[in-house]
Amino acid sequence: MEFDVEGWYKKVNQGDVVLSHAGSISTKAITMILDDIEQALFERSEKSKLKKKIYNVVVEALQNLYHHTDNASKKVIDVFGEKFATFVLKKESENTYVFYSGNFIYEKNIKLLRDRINQINYLTVEELKILYKLILNNNEFSDKGGGGLGLVDIAKRTGCKFEYSFNSYTENCYFFCLKVTISV
Amino acid sequence: MENLSLQGSPKTPTVKMDTEKGVIEIKGRSIPENSIDFYRPIVEWLDGYAQSPAEITEVNIQLEYFNTSSSKCILDVFKKLETVYKKNGEKGVSINWFYEEDDEDMLEAGEDYQSILKIPFKMVELEE
């Protein structure tokens, strides 16, 4: 059975939502989203430290979506359009926000991502700081221009354990859901 | 050798690199999707500058935010400055890393660079 993307999005897009998005993820869209988020957080008068943490996490998460969302199958493109990705940023409680993201991924790319997330979840913040420095200084860039640091950076800044799932959509194509908790 | 000046944008910092004065400044936000393209002219400029640098090079880095792909490019910038440092000696390069008083993550980022490089950093706290 194919995963109910719209149902998932509706479910997470409830509560004290700061900003949500379901559509193509482009550099232009990211610029506008970041502007909107900054404005919304300013209006909420959150602590500067929390605002910075949220902004940093959102920057990395959106750029991960931009670089790593697979166009997957024809069906996905027909239903959702190209480079489709979703996210929801909402306040969960005092000083705590959550960021949900969802994007399509080829089945063949799942193992690498799952292993990376499991590795990150297994490490303490101190160990993540060491890993971050190792990757920072490895002189490697991916063919997509990323440095392989995005998820490590998010985990290091937030200290949260990623909650995630890979949900079958069509043959060879999955919908990847990620939840990040940001608090101070 | 000509100076390099890049105007800032919502995703890229203001860059001023003055050959004669030996002053290098990177200020603002560095969160472009493709950081390599943005930093290429900066790294190339430093390649040329390192051939005959000013007697004293002052570097001011004042970033509000930077993304992880920029972090690697910024390390490349520092590595070029390290060659100037090796050439001109201890007083030849001074790096000022600015951070806002409550921004521990930015302070830590500066300390990360300092621990990787053989070049002294001065951490400068800014009041909000």
mmCIF file of C-alpha atoms in Angstrom:
data_model
loop_
_atom_site.group_PDB
_atom_site.id
_atom_site.type_symbol
_atom_site.label_atom_id
_atom_site.label_comp_id
_atom_site.label_asym_id
_atom_site.label_seq_id
_atom_site.Cartn_x
_atom_site.Cartn_y
_atom_site.Cartn_z
ATOM 1 C CA MET A 1 0.000 0.000 0.000
ATOM 2 C CA GLU A 2 1.352 3.411 -0.871
ATOM 3 C CA PHE A 3 2.165 5.813 1.939
ATOM 4 C CA ASP A 4 -0.419 8.542 2.541
ATOM 5 C CA VAL A 5 1.790 11.627 2.068
ATOM 6 C CA GLU A 6 -1.068 14.103 2.322
ATOM 7 C CA GLY A 7 -2.422 12.410 5.446
ATOM 8 C CA TRP A 8 1.013 12.575 7.088
ATOM 9 C CA TYR A 9 1.426 16.244 6.167
ATOM 10 C CA LYS A 10 -2.041 17.121 7.493
ATOM 11 C CA LYS A 11 -1.298 15.329 10.732
ATOM 12 C CA VAL A 12 1.993 17.123 11.440
ATOM 13 C CA ASN A 13 0.743 20.471 10.101
ATOM 14 C CA GLN A 14 -1.401 21.054 13.191
ATOM 15 C CA GLY A 15 -0.852 22.943 16.412
ATOM 16 C CA ASP A 16 1.197 26.086 16.867
ATOM 17 C CA VAL A 17 2.645 26.101 13.346
ATOM 18 C CA VAL A 18 5.215 28.799 12.533
ATOM 19 C CA LEU A 19 5.523 27.908 8.865
ATOM 20 C CA SER A 20 4.830 24.933 6.647
ATOM 21 C CA HIS A 21 5.491 24.113 3.024
ATOM 22 C CA ALA A 22 4.441 21.436 0.566
ATOM 23 C CA GLY A 23 5.759 21.930 -2.929
ATOM 24 C CA SER A 24 8.831 22.349 -5.054
ATOM 25 C CA ILE A 25 12.009 23.197 -3.157
ATOM 26 C CA SER A 26 14.186 25.657 -5.077
ATOM 27 C CA THR A 27 16.856 28.174 -4.080
ATOM 28 C CA LYS A 28 14.296 30.943 -4.523
ATOM 29 C CA ALA A 29 11.768 29.123 -2.342
ATOM 30 C CA ILE A 30 14.411 28.599 0.364
ATOM 31 C CA THR A 31 15.293 32.317 0.393
ATOM 32 C CA MET A 32 11.638 33.238 0.854
ATOM 33 C CA ILE A 33 11.029 30.571 3.496
ATOM 34 C CA LEU A 34 14.047 31.657 5.549
ATOM 35 C CA ASP A 35 12.893 35.254 5.387
ATOM 36 C CA ASP A 36 9.409 34.271 6.552
ATOM 37 C CA ILE A 37 10.743 32.121 9.388
ATOM 38 C CA GLU A 38 13.030 34.864 10.625
ATOM 39 C CA GLN A 39 10.154 37.336 10.604
ATOM 40 C CA ALA A 40 7.803 34.897 12.375
ATOM 41 C CA LEU A 41 10.358 34.134 15.100
ATOM 42 C CA PHE A 42 11.018 37.841 15.555
ATOM 43 C CA GLU A 43 7.296 38.448 16.051
ATOM 44 C CA ARG A 44 7.153 35.659 18.609
ATOM 45 C CA SER A 45 9.884 37.353 20.661
ATOM 46 C CA GLU A 46 11.704 34.110 21.322
ATOM 47 C CA LYS A 47 15.068 34.126 23.053
ATOM 48 C CA SER A 48 17.872 35.064 20.707
ATOM 49 C CA LYS A 49 19.690 31.801 21.435
ATOM 50 C CA LEU A 50 16.631 29.733 20.517
ATOM 51 C CA LYS A 51 15.960 31.779 17.368
ATOM 52 C CA LYS A 52 19.522 31.252 16.168
ATOM 53 C CA LYS A 53 19.357 27.532 16.826
ATOM 54 C CA ILE A 54 16.073 27.204 14.956
ATOM 55 C CA TYR A 55 17.349 29.277 12.028
ATOM 56 C CA ASN A 56 20.548 27.240 11.755
ATOM 57 C CA VAL A 57 18.646 23.954 11.842
ATOM 58 C CA VAL A 58 16.152 25.145 9.237
ATOM 59 C CA VAL A 59 18.943 26.346 6.908
ATOM 60 C CA GLU A 60 20.661 22.961 7.000
ATOM 61 C CA ALA A 61 17.438 20.974 6.786
ATOM 62 C CA LEU A 62 16.120 22.946 3.792
ATOM 63 C CA GLN A 63 19.423 22.695 1.979
ATOM 64 C CA ASN A 64 19.453 18.958 2.629
ATOM 65 C CA LEU A 65 16.004 18.807 1.037
ATOM 66 C CA TYR A 66 17.228 20.901 -1.902
ATOM 67 C CA HIS A 67 20.304 18.747 -2.514
ATOM 68 C CA HIS A 68 18.937 15.300 -1.692
ATOM 69 C CA THR A 69 15.271 15.154 -2.689
ATOM 70 C CA ASP A 70 15.022 12.571 -5.438
ATOM 71 C CA ASN A 71 12.600 13.180 -8.262
ATOM 72 C CA ALA A 72 11.843 9.497 -7.894
ATOM 73 C CA SER A 73 9.190 8.020 -10.151
ATOM 74 C CA LYS A 74 7.035 9.462 -12.914
ATOM 75 C CA LYS A 75 4.040 8.940 -10.691
ATOM 76 C CA VAL A 76 5.580 11.095 -7.962
ATOM 77 C CA ILE A 77 6.242 13.899 -10.446
ATOM 78 C CA ASP A 78 2.722 13.595 -11.914
ATOM 79 C CA VAL A 79 1.094 13.788 -8.492
ATOM 80 C CA PHE A 80 3.392 16.186 -6.613
ATOM 81 C CA GLY A 81 5.531 17.968 -9.213
ATOM 82 C CA GLU A 82 9.308 18.113 -9.492
ATOM 83 C CA LYS A 83 11.599 18.431 -6.458
ATOM 84 C CA PHE A 84 8.668 18.005 -4.095
ATOM 85 C CA ALA A 85 9.404 18.379 -0.415
ATOM 86 C CA THR A 86 7.448 19.234 2.691
ATOM 87 C CA PHE A 87 8.265 20.667 6.076
ATOM 88 C CA VAL A 88 6.499 21.954 9.150
ATOM 89 C CA LEU A 89 8.059 24.092 11.872
ATOM 90 C CA LYS A 90 5.959 24.376 14.990
ATOM 91 C CA LYS A 91 6.202 25.206 18.644
ATOM 92 C CA GLU A 92 5.658 22.224 20.861
ATOM 93 C CA SER A 93 6.101 23.750 24.288
ATOM 94 C CA GLU A 94 7.908 26.584 26.074
ATOM 95 C CA ASN A 95 11.411 26.853 24.559
ATOM 96 C CA THR A 96 10.870 23.798 22.352
ATOM 97 C CA TYR A 97 10.167 23.693 18.620
ATOM 98 C CA VAL A 98 9.926 20.724 16.278
ATOM 99 C CA PHE A 99 10.835 20.561 12.620
ATOM 100 C CA TYR A 100 9.282 17.840 10.444
ATOM 101 C CA SER A 101 10.416 17.235 6.917
ATOM 102 C CA GLY A 102 9.288 14.810 4.250
ATOM 103 C CA ASN A 103 10.755 14.036 0.841
ATOM 104 C CA PHE A 104 10.951 11.268 -1.720
ATOM 105 C CA ILE A 105 14.033 9.111 -1.933
ATOM 106 C CA TYR A 106 15.118 6.256 -4.186
ATOM 107 C CA GLU A 107 15.235 2.908 -2.439
ATOM 108 C CA LYS A 108 18.900 2.529 -3.409
ATOM 109 C CA ASN A 109 19.784 5.675 -1.407
ATOM 110 C CA ILE A 110 18.091 4.555 1.793
ATOM 111 C CA LYS A 111 20.878 2.426 3.260
ATOM 112 C CA LEU A 112 23.463 5.197 3.231
ATOM 113 C CA LEU A 113 21.088 7.681 4.835
ATOM 114 C CA ARG A 114 19.797 5.200 7.429
ATOM 115 C CA ASP A 115 23.348 4.218 8.401
ATOM 116 C CA ARG A 116 24.329 7.884 8.704
ATOM 117 C CA ILE A 117 21.336 8.720 10.918
ATOM 118 C CA ASN A 118 21.841 5.669 13.106
ATOM 119 C CA GLN A 119 25.511 6.547 13.527
ATOM 120 C CA ILE A 120 24.628 10.121 14.518
ATOM 121 C CA ASN A 121 21.899 8.985 16.919
ATOM 122 C CA TYR A 122 24.344 6.622 18.587
ATOM 123 C CA LEU A 123 26.916 9.346 19.318
ATOM 124 C CA THR A 124 26.983 11.761 22.239
ATOM 125 C CA VAL A 125 27.192 15.513 21.599
ATOM 126 C CA GLU A 126 30.892 15.453 22.505
ATOM 127 C CA GLU A 127 31.500 12.627 20.011
ATOM 128 C CA LEU A 128 29.496 14.550 17.388
ATOM 129 C CA LYS A 129 31.780 17.548 17.884
ATOM 130 C CA ILE A 130 34.792 15.337 17.144
ATOM 131 C CA LEU A 131 33.098 13.814 14.087
ATOM 132 C CA TYR A 132 32.159 17.299 12.861
ATOM 133 C CA LYS A 133 35.774 18.451 12.969
ATOM 134 C CA LEU A 134 36.957 15.311 11.179
ATOM 135 C CA ILE A 135 34.483 15.821 8.329
ATOM 136 C CA LEU A 136 35.134 19.577 8.248
ATOM 137 C CA ASN A 137 38.803 18.917 7.578
ATOM 138 C CA ASN A 138 38.467 16.002 5.132
ATOM 139 C CA ASN A 139 38.705 18.173 1.970
ATOM 140 C CA GLU A 140 35.740 16.389 0.413
ATOM 141 C CA PHE A 141 32.676 17.809 -1.284
ATOM 142 C CA SER A 142 29.881 15.698 -2.692
ATOM 143 C CA ASP A 143 28.938 15.979 -6.349
ATOM 144 C CA LYS A 144 25.933 17.987 -5.131
ATOM 145 C CA GLY A 145 28.183 20.566 -3.468
ATOM 146 C CA GLY A 146 27.377 19.482 0.087
ATOM 147 C CA GLY A 147 30.016 18.896 2.666
ATOM 148 C CA GLY A 148 28.425 15.856 4.354
ATOM 149 C CA LEU A 149 28.043 17.860 7.557
ATOM 150 C CA GLY A 150 24.384 18.898 7.539
ATOM 151 C CA LEU A 151 22.874 16.192 9.747
ATOM 152 C CA VAL A 152 25.900 16.088 12.060
ATOM 153 C CA ASP A 153 25.610 19.842 12.511
ATOM 154 C CA ILE A 154 21.890 19.648 13.315
ATOM 155 C CA ALA A 155 22.442 16.868 15.873
ATOM 156 C CA LYS A 156 25.404 18.679 17.427
ATOM 157 C CA ARG A 157 23.489 21.949 17.788
ATOM 158 C CA THR A 158 20.248 20.455 19.095
ATOM 159 C CA GLY A 159 21.502 17.445 21.033
ATOM 160 C CA CYS A 160 18.357 15.657 19.830
ATOM 161 C CA LYS A 161 18.032 12.126 18.545
ATOM 162 C CA PHE A 162 16.495 12.047 15.079
ATOM 163 C CA GLU A 163 13.126 10.321 14.705
ATOM 164 C CA TYR A 164 12.655 9.051 11.183
ATOM 165 C CA SER A 165 10.895 6.578 8.926
ATOM 166 C CA PHE A 166 11.143 5.381 5.331
ATOM 167 C CA ASN A 167 7.695 4.727 3.916
ATOM 168 C CA SER A 168 7.082 2.778 0.736
ATOM 169 C CA TYR A 169 5.329 4.833 -1.958
ATOM 170 C CA THR A 170 5.825 3.222 -5.336
ATOM 171 C CA GLU A 171 8.243 0.599 -6.517
ATOM 172 C CA ASN A 172 11.816 1.728 -5.711
ATOM 173 C CA CYS A 173 10.561 4.965 -4.209
ATOM 174 C CA TYR A 174 10.055 5.848 -0.549
ATOM 175 C CA PHE A 175 8.884 8.864 1.415
ATOM 176 C CA PHE A 176 11.402 9.811 4.078
ATOM 177 C CA CYS A 177 10.001 11.503 7.213
ATOM 178 C CA LEU A 178 12.309 13.192 9.696
ATOM 179 C CA LYS A 179 11.589 14.889 13.009
ATOM 180 C CA VAL A 180 14.074 17.184 14.746
ATOM 181 C CA THR A 181 13.467 18.670 18.183
ATOM 182 C CA ILE A 182 15.036 22.050 18.913
ATOM 183 C CA SER A 183 15.131 23.391 22.443
ATOM 184 C CA VAL A 184 17.213 25.519 24.774
ATOM 185 C CA MET B 1 46.998 42.861 -7.791
ATOM 186 C CA GLU B 2 43.479 44.273 -7.537
ATOM 187 C CA ASN B 3 41.336 44.429 -4.431
ATOM 188 C CA LEU B 4 38.344 42.132 -4.209
ATOM 189 C CA SER B 5 34.994 43.451 -3.112
ATOM 190 C CA LEU B 6 31.720 41.504 -3.070
ATOM 191 C CA GLN B 7 28.457 43.024 -1.998
ATOM 192 C CA GLY B 8 26.459 41.063 0.570
ATOM 193 C CA SER B 9 23.079 39.462 -0.138
ATOM 194 C CA PRO B 10 20.518 37.659 2.057
ATOM 195 C CA LYS B 11 22.539 34.467 1.575
ATOM 196 C CA THR B 12 26.103 35.687 1.046
ATOM 197 C CA PRO B 13 28.439 37.868 3.096
ATOM 198 C CA THR B 14 30.030 41.197 2.270
ATOM 199 C CA VAL B 15 33.643 40.577 1.329
ATOM 200 C CA LYS B 16 36.409 43.193 1.256
ATOM 201 C CA MET B 17 39.957 42.190 0.490
ATOM 202 C CA ASP B 18 42.469 45.006 0.338
ATOM 203 C CA THR B 19 45.821 44.066 -1.131
ATOM 204 C CA GLU B 20 47.787 47.138 -0.080
ATOM 205 C CA LYS B 21 46.424 47.474 3.452
ATOM 206 C CA GLY B 22 46.437 43.709 3.989
ATOM 207 C CA VAL B 23 42.911 43.795 5.425
ATOM 208 C CA ILE B 24 40.464 40.981 4.739
ATOM 209 C CA GLU B 25 36.865 41.161 5.919
ATOM 210 C CA ILE B 26 34.006 38.696 5.619
ATOM 211 C CA LYS B 27 30.805 39.883 7.267
ATOM 212 C CA GLY B 28 27.160 38.868 7.280
ATOM 213 C CA ARG B 29 25.529 35.569 6.377
ATOM 214 C CA SER B 30 27.037 32.765 4.419
ATOM 215 C CA ILE B 31 24.266 30.317 3.582
ATOM 216 C CA PRO B 32 24.303 29.836 -0.214
ATOM 217 C CA GLU B 33 23.222 26.485 -1.655
ATOM 218 C CA ASN B 34 26.451 26.267 -3.595
ATOM 219 C CA SER B 35 29.214 27.681 -1.444
ATOM 220 C CA ILE B 36 32.020 26.474 -3.702
ATOM 221 C CA ASP B 37 30.949 28.878 -6.459
ATOM 222 C CA PHE B 38 30.744 31.771 -4.031
ATOM 223 C CA TYR B 39 34.125 31.172 -2.372
ATOM 224 C CA ARG B 40 36.076 30.341 -5.550
ATOM 225 C CA PRO B 41 37.076 33.986 -6.346
ATOM 226 C CA ILE B 42 38.007 34.539 -2.703
ATOM 227 C CA VAL B 43 40.296 31.505 -2.590
ATOM 228 C CA GLU B 44 41.798 32.455 -5.965
ATOM 229 C CA TRP B 45 42.426 36.006 -4.748
ATOM 230 C CA LEU B 46 44.206 34.592 -1.680
ATOM 231 C CA ASP B 47 46.368 32.389 -3.916
ATOM 232 C CA GLY B 48 47.642 35.548 -5.602
ATOM 233 C CA TYR B 49 47.878 37.516 -2.353
ATOM 234 C CA ALA B 50 49.954 34.793 -0.692
ATOM 235 C CA GLN B 51 52.653 35.304 -3.351
ATOM 236 C CA SER B 52 53.502 38.764 -2.011
ATOM 237 C CA PRO B 53 51.391 39.596 1.042
ATOM 238 C CA ALA B 54 51.400 42.818 3.035
ATOM 239 C CA GLU B 55 53.767 42.869 5.998
ATOM 240 C CA ILE B 56 50.813 42.470 8.360
ATOM 241 C CA THR B 57 47.526 40.886 7.293
ATOM 242 C CA GLU B 58 44.460 41.588 9.417
ATOM 243 C CA VAL B 59 41.527 39.246 8.980
ATOM 244 C CA ASN B 60 38.089 40.043 10.382
ATOM 245 C CA ILE B 61 35.433 37.353 10.225
ATOM 246 C CA GLN B 62 32.051 38.445 11.528
ATOM 247 C CA LEU B 63 29.385 35.982 10.539
ATOM 248 C CA GLU B 64 25.866 35.909 11.850
ATOM 249 C CA TYR B 65 25.089 32.525 10.292
ATOM 250 C CA PHE B 66 26.947 30.137 8.053
ATOM 251 C CA ASN B 67 25.896 26.817 6.629
ATOM 252 C CA THR B 68 27.954 23.647 6.673
ATOM 253 C CA SER B 69 29.052 23.810 3.039
ATOM 254 C CA SER B 70 30.356 27.346 3.730
ATOM 255 C CA SER B 71 32.192 26.003 6.774
ATOM 256 C CA LYS B 72 34.418 23.901 4.519
ATOM 257 C CA CYS B 73 35.067 26.828 2.176
ATOM 258 C CA ILE B 74 35.910 29.081 5.131
ATOM 259 C CA LEU B 75 38.442 26.467 6.227
ATOM 260 C CA ASP B 76 39.983 26.698 2.735
ATOM 261 C CA VAL B 77 40.242 30.468 3.191
ATOM 262 C CA PHE B 78 42.053 29.960 6.502
ATOM 263 C CA LYS B 79 44.378 27.383 4.973
ATOM 264 C CA LYS B 80 45.437 29.944 2.365
ATOM 265 C CA LEU B 81 46.045 32.424 5.183
ATOM 266 C CA GLU B 82 48.114 29.785 6.932
ATOM 267 C CA THR B 83 50.592 29.902 4.060
ATOM 268 C CA VAL B 84 50.844 33.686 4.549
ATOM 269 C CA TYR B 85 51.350 33.097 8.260
ATOM 270 C CA LYS B 86 54.146 30.626 7.590
ATOM 271 C CA LYS B 87 55.754 33.084 5.210
ATOM 272 C CA ASN B 88 55.427 36.242 7.343
ATOM 273 C CA GLY B 89 55.808 34.755 10.803
ATOM 274 C CA GLU B 90 53.834 35.074 13.988
ATOM 275 C CA LYS B 91 52.977 38.768 13.728
ATOM 276 C CA GLY B 92 52.293 38.555 10.002
ATOM 277 C CA VAL B 93 48.656 37.476 10.263
ATOM 278 C CA SER B 94 46.056 38.269 12.886
ATOM 279 C CA ILE B 95 42.627 36.674 12.718
ATOM 280 C CA ASN B 96 39.744 38.216 14.606
ATOM 281 C CA TRP B 97 36.740 35.918 14.964
ATOM 282 C CA PHE B 98 33.690 37.907 16.053
ATOM 283 C CA TYR B 99 30.687 36.345 17.802
ATOM 284 C CA GLU B 100 27.661 37.697 19.618
ATOM 285 C CA GLU B 101 27.718 37.305 23.372
ATOM 286 C CA ASP B 102 25.018 34.622 23.602
ATOM 287 C CA ASP B 103 26.128 32.736 20.498
ATOM 288 C CA GLU B 104 28.096 29.821 21.940
ATOM 289 C CA ASP B 105 27.796 27.899 18.674
ATOM 290 C CA MET B 106 29.613 30.678 16.786
ATOM 291 C CA LEU B 107 32.344 30.850 19.435
ATOM 292 C CA GLU B 108 32.720 27.078 19.236
ATOM 293 C CA ALA B 109 32.959 27.249 15.434
ATOM 294 C CA GLY B 110 35.881 29.676 15.785
ATOM 295 C CA GLU B 111 37.526 27.381 18.303
ATOM 296 C CA ASP B 112 37.096 24.439 15.923
ATOM 297 C CA TYR B 113 38.999 26.324 13.214
ATOM 298 C CA GLN B 114 41.661 27.361 15.683
ATOM 299 C CA SER B 115 42.220 23.748 16.718
ATOM 300 C CA ILE B 116 42.605 22.592 13.096
ATOM 301 C CA LEU B 117 44.941 25.391 12.002
ATOM 302 C CA LYS B 118 48.400 26.414 13.110
ATOM 303 C CA ILE B 119 47.453 30.055 13.245
ATOM 304 C CA PRO B 120 46.330 32.045 16.302
ATOM 305 C CA PHE B 121 42.786 33.380 16.549
ATOM 306 C CA LYS B 122 41.497 36.214 18.656
ATOM 307 C CA MET B 123 37.930 35.599 19.777
ATOM 308 C CA VAL B 124 36.072 38.899 19.961
ATOM 309 C CA GLU B 125 32.744 39.016 21.789
ATOM 310 C CA LEU B 126 30.181 41.486 20.488
ATOM 311 C CA GLU B 127 27.470 42.880 22.727
ATOM 312 C CA GLU B 128 23.998 42.516 21.256
#
